[in-house]
Short mmCIF file of C-alpha atoms in Angstrom, two decimals:
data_model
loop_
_atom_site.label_atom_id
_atom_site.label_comp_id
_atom_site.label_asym_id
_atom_site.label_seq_id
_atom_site.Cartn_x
_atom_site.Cartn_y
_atom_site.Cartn_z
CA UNK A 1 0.00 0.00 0.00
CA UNK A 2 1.59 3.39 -1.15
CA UNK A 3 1.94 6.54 1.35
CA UNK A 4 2.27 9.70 1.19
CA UNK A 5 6.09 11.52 1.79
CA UNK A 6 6.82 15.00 2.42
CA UNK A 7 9.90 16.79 0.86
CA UNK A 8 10.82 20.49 1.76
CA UNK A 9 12.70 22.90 -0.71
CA UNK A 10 14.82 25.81 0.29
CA UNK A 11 15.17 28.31 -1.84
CA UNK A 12 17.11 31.53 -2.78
CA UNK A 13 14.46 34.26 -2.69
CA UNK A 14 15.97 36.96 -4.90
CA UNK A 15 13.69 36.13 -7.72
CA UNK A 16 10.01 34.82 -7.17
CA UNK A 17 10.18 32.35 -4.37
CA UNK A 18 8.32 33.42 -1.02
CA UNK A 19 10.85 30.86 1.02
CA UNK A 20 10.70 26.86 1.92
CA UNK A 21 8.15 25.15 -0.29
CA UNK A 22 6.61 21.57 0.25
CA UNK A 23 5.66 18.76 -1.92
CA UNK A 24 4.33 15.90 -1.60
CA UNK A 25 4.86 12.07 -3.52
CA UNK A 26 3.41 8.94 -3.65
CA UNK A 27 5.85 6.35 -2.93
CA UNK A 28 4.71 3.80 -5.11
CA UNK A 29 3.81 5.60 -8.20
CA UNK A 30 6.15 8.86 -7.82
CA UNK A 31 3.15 11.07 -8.69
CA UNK A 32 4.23 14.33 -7.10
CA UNK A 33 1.08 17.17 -6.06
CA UNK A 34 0.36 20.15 -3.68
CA UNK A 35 3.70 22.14 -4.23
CA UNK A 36 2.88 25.12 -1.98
CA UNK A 37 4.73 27.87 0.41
CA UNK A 38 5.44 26.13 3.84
CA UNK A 39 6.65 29.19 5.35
CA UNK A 40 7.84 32.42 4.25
CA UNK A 41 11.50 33.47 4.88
CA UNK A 42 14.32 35.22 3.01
CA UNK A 43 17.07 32.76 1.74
CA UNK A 44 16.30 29.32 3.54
CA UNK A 45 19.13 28.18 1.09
CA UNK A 46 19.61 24.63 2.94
CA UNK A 47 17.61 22.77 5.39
CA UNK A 48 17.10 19.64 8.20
CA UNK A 49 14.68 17.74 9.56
CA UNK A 50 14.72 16.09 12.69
CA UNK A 51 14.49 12.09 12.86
CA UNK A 52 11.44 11.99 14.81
CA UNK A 53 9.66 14.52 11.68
CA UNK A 54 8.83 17.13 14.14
CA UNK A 55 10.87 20.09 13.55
CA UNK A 56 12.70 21.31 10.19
CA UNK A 57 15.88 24.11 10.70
CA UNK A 58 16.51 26.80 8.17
CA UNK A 59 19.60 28.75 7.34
CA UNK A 60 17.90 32.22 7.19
CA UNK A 61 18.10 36.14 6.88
CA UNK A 62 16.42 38.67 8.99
CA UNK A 63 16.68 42.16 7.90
CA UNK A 64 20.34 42.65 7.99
CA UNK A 65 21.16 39.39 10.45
CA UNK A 66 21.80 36.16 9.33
CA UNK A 67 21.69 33.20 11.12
CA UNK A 68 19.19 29.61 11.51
CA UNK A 69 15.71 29.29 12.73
CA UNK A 70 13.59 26.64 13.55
CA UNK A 71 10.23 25.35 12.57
CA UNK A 72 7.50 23.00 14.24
CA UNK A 73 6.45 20.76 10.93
CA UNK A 74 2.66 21.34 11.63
CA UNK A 75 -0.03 17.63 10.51
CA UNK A 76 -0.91 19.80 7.78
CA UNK A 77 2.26 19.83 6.58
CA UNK A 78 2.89 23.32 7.02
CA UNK A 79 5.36 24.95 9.33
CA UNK A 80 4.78 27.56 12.13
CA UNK A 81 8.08 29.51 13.26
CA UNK A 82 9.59 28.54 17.17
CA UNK A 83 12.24 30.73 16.99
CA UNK A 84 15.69 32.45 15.00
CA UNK A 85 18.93 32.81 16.90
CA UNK A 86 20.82 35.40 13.74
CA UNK A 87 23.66 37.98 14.10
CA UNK A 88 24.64 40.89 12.08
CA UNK A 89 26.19 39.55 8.98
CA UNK A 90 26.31 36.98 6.35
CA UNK A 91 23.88 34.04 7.14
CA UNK A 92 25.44 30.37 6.82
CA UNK A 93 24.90 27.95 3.76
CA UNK A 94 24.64 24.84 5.52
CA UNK A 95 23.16 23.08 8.51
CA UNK A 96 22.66 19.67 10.43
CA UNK A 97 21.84 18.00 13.45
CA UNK A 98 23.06 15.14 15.65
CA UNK A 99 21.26 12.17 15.97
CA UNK A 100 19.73 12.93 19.52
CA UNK A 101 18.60 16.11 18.24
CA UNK A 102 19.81 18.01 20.51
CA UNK A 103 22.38 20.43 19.09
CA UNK A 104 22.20 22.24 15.48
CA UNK A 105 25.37 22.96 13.61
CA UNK A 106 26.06 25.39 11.15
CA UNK A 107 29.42 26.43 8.58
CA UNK A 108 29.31 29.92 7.44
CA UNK A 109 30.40 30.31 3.92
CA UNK A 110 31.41 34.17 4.06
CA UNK A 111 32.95 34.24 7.48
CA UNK A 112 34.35 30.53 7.41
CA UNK A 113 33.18 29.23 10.81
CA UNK A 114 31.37 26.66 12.29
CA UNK A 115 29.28 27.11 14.72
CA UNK A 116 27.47 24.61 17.68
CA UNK A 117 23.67 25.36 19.17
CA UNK A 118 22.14 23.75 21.55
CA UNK A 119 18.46 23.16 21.18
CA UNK A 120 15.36 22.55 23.86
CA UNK A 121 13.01 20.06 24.31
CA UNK A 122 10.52 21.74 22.10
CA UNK A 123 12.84 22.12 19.34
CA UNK A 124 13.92 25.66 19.88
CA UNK A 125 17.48 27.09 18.96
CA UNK A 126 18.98 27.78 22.05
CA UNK A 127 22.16 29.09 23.05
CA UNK A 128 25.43 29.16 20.65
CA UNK A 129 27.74 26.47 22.80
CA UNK A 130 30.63 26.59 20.53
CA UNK A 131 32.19 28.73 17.28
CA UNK A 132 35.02 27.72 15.79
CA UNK A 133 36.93 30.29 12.59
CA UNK A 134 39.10 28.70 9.88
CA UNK A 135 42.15 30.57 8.85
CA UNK A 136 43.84 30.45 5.26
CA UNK A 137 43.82 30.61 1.45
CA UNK A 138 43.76 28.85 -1.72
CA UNK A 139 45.26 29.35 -5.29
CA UNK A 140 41.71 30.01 -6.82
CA UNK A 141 40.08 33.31 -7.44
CA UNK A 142 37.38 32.44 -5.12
CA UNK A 143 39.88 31.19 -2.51
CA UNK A 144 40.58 34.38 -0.91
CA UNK A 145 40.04 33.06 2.33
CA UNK A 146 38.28 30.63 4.58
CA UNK A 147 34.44 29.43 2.92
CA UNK A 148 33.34 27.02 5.46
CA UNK A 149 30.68 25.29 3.27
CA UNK A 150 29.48 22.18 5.35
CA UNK A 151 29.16 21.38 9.05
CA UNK A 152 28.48 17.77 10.33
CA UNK A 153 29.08 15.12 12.39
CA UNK A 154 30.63 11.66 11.73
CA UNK A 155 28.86 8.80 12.20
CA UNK A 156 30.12 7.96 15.30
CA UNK A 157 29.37 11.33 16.28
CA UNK A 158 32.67 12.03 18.21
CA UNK A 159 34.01 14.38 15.70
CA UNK A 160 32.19 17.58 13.75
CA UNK A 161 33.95 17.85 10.21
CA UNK A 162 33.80 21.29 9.02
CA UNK A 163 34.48 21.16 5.03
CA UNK A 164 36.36 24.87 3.90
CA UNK A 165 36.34 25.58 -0.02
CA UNK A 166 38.34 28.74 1.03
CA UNK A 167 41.36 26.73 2.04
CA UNK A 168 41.31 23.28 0.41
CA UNK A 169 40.90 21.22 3.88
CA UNK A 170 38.09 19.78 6.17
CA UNK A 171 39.08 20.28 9.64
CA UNK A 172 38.28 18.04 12.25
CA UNK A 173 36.76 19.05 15.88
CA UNK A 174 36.29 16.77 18.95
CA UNK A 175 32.93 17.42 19.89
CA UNK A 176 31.91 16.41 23.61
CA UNK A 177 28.09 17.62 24.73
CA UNK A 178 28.67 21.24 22.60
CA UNK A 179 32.28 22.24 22.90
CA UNK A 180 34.58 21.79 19.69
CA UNK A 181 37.80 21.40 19.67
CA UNK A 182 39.82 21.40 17.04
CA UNK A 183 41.46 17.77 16.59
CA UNK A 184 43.24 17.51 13.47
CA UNK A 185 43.05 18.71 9.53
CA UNK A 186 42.66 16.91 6.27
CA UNK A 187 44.46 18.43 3.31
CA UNK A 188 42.96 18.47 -0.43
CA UNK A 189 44.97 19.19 -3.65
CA UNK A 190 45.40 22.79 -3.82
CA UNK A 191 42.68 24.58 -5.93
CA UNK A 192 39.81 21.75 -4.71
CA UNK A 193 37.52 23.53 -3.36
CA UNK A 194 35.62 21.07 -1.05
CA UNK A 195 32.12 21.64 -0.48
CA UNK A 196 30.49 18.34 1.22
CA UNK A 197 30.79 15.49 2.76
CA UNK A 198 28.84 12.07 2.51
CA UNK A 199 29.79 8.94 4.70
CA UNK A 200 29.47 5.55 3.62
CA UNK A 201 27.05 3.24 5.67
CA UNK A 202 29.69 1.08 6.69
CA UNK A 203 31.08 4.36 8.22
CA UNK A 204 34.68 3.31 6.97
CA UNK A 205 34.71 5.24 4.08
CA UNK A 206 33.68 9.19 3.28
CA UNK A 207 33.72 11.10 0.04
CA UNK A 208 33.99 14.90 -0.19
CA UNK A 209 33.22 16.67 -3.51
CA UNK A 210 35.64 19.24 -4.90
CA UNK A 211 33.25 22.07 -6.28
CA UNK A 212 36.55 24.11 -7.78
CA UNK A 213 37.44 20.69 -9.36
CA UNK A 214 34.68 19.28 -10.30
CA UNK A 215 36.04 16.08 -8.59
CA UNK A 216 35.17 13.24 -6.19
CA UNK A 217 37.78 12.26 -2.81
CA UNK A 218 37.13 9.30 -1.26
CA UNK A 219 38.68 8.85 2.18
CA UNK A 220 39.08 6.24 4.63
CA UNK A 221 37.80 6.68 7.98
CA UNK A 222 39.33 5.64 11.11
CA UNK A 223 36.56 5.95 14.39
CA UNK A 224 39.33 4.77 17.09
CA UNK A 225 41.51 8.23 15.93
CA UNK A 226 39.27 10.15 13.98
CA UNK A 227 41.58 10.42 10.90
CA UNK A 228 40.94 10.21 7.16
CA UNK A 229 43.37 9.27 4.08
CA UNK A 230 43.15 9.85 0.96
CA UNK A 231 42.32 6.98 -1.74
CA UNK A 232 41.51 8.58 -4.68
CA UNK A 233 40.64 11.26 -6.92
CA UNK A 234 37.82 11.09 -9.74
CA UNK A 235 36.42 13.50 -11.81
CA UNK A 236 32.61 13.97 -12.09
CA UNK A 237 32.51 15.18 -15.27
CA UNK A 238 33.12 13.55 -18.76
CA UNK A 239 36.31 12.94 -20.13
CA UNK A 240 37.12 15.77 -22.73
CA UNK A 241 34.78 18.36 -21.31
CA UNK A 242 36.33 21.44 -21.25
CA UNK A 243 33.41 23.94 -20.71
CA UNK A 244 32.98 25.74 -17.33
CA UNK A 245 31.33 23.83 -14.59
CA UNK A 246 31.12 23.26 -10.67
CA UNK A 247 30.23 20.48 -8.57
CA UNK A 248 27.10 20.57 -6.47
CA UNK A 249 25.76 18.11 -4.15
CA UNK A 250 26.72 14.79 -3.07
CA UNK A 251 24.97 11.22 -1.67
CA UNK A 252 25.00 7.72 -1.50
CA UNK A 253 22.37 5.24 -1.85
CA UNK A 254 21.08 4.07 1.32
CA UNK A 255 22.58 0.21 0.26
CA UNK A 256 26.15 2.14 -0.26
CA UNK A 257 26.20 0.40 -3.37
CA UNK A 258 26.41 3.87 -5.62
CA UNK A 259 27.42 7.25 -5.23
CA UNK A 260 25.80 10.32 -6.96
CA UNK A 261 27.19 13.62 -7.55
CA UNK A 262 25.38 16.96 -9.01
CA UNK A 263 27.80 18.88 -11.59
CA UNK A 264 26.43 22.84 -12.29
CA UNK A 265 27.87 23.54 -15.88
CA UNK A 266 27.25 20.41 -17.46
CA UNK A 267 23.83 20.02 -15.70
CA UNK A 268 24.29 16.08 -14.65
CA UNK A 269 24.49 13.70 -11.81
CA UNK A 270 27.09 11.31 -11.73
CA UNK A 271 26.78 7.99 -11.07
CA UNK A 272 29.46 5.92 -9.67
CA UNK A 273 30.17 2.19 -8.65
CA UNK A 274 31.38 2.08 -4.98
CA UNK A 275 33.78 -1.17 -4.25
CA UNK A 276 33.07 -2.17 -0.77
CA UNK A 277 36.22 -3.50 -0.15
CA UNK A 278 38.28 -0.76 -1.04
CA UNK A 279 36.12 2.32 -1.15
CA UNK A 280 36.94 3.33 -4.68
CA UNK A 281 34.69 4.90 -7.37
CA UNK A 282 34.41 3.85 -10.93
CA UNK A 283 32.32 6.10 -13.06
CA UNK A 284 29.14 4.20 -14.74
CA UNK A 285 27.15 6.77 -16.06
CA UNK A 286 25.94 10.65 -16.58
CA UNK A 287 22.36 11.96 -16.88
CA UNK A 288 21.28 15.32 -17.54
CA UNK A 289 19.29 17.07 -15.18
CA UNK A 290 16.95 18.80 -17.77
CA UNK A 291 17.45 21.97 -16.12
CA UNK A 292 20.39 24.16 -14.98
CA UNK A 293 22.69 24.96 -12.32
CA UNK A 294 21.40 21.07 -10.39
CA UNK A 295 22.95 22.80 -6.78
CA UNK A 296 21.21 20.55 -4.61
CA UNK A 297 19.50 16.72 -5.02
CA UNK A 298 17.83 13.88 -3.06
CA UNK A 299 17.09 10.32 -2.57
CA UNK A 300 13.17 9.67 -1.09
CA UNK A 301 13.52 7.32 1.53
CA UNK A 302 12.12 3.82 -0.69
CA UNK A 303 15.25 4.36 -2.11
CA UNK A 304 13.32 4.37 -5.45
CA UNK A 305 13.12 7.76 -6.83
CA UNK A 306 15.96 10.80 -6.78
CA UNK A 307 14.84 14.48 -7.27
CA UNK A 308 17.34 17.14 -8.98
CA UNK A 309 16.90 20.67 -8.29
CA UNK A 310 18.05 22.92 -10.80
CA UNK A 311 18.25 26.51 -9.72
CA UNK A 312 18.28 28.63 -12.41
CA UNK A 313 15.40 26.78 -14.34
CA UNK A 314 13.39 26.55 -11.36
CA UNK A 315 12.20 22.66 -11.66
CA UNK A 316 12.81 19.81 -10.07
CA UNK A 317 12.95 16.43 -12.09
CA UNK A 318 12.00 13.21 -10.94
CA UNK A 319 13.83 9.71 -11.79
CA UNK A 320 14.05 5.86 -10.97
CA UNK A 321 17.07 4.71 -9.84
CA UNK A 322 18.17 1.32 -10.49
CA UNK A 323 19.01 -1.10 -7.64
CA UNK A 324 21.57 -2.67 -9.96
CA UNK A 325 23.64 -0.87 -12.24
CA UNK A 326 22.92 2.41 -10.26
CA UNK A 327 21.76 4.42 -13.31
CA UNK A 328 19.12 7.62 -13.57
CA UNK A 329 16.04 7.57 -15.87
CA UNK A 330 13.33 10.18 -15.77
CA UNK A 331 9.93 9.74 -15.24
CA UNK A 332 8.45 12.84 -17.39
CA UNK A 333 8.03 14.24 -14.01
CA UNK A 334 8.65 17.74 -13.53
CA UNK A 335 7.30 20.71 -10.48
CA UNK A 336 8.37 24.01 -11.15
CA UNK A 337 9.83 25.51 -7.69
CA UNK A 338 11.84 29.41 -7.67
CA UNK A 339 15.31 28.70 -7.33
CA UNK A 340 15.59 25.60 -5.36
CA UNK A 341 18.40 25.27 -4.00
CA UNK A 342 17.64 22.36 -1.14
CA UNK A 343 15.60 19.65 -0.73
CA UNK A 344 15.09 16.99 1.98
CA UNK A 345 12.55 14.30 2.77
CA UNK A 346 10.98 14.44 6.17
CA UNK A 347 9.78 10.24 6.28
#
């Protein structure tokens, strides 16, 4: 019997888009319907839900602060504001949130840090318990200094890896109940640009995309120390391609079989074949995302169906994903949404 899931968008709002948006899909057929404003807000460029489905955090501006708010996800669907905790300047680009759900972490592209909430019972942002600032440079134009662009913890949750495109490194923080502290740093080829990173669900293995590079790192993973080396380097886009593009997002299928990655240029996903035993990627395939500028995708939670957000073409495409070979093919399913930019499942 098919259900009902829930997917939020963020959005930027410099065009027509009110703020985060909500769809919903029918996990059996994909049929996607009532695309509507959840709640209005300038910016909510990336988003998470909690595990239990009750509250959704936004990166967000307010007037001339920036900082994250939070959200009750109403039956309905819709969401009702609990609170913001912002300062003056630049809002962050990415969030995420343990698995307790209990503390809300943040990286700050335009003033490279990383900062550590703590949140109530009632899924309010509470007080800031720890901010950590990146220091450095790069070769690239756009590596002018730090660019903290994600902020998460590892699987075992002992350590918060803070991924800097500024400065070519992820930098890894002990994190004990809300106090960081700074543990060691993982190099990248100067001129990388790392944006994200995805674990595997074996939680030996991690792969962080190069946005400057347009490639894919995978890393090993060592829980007992906390330390990563490198394995490899692959490129996400086609050999011979010489046009301008960026890398976007990055994720895994929940069997860890495949790995996915969004390029902005050449307006495809990725696929590659994961070896379990070694953690290396071999490319299998590219598929356009119909639209431009993919910055963000997801997987629904069947595991059945990914949905590419293309930004500049407002629309978000629907495909099947197959269990075997890994490979994209779209459904003729496409919901126009302003400039999405995010988009995460709540189920």
């Amino acid at each position: 019997m098919s259900k009902k899931l829930t997917a939020y968008i963020g959005t930027y709002t410099k065009g027509d888009s009110k703020g985060i948006y909500r769809l919903s899909m029918d996990d059996s057929s994909g049929t996607i319907d009532d695309v509507q404003v959840a709640a209005e807000l300038e910016n909510p460029t990336f988003l998470a839900v909690t595990s239990d489905q009750k509250y959704l955090y936004s990166v967000t501006k307010v007037e001339n602060q920036g900082g994250v708010g939070a959200y009750s996800i109403e039956p309905d669907g819709q969401l009702s504001l609990l609170n913001y905790n912002v300062a003056d300047g630049s809002p962050p680009c990415h969030v995420s949130l343990n698995d307790s759900n209990n503390f809300l972490f943040s990286a700050n592209y335009h003033q490279g840090t990383g900062i550590a909430y703590k949140l109530t019972d009632n899924g309010e942002i509470a007080a800031v318990t720890s901010t950590v600032t990146h220091a450095g440079s790069g070769p690239h134009e756009r590596q002018e200094k730090p660019h903290a662009h994600y902020s998460g913890l590892t699987p075992d949750e002992h350590y918060l890896c803070v991924v800097d495109l500024g400065t070519d490194e992820m930098v890894v923080y002990s994190f004990d109940n809300g106090t960081l502290t700074k543990h060691s740093e993982q190099a990248f080829k100067p001129g990388t640009g790392p944006r994200h990173i995805q674990f595997h669900p074996n939680g030996k293995f991690a792969y962080v995309n190069g946005e400057l590079s347009s490639e894919v790192i995978a890393l090993s993973y060592d829980s007992e120390t906390g330390s990563f080396n490198e394995l490899q380097y692959i490129s996400s886009l086609p050999a011979g391609f010489g046009e301008e593009s960026i890398g976007g997002a990055i994720k895994l299928s929940a069997d860890g079989k495949f790995l996915y990655a969004s390029n902005r240029g050449h307006d495809s996903i990725a696929v590659f074949q994961i070896d379990a035993d070694t953690g290396h990627l071999t490319l299998v395939d590219h598929t356009s995302t119909e639209g431009s500028f993919p910055r963000d995708f997801t997987i629904d939670p069947t595991g059945k169906f990914l949905l590419a957000a293309n930004q500049d073409t407002s629309n978000i495409v629907q495909y099947t994903i197959d269990y075997s070979t890994g490979k994209l093919t779209p459904t003729g399913v496409t919901v126009s949404v302003p400039n999405p930019v995010c988009v995460v499942f709540t189920n």
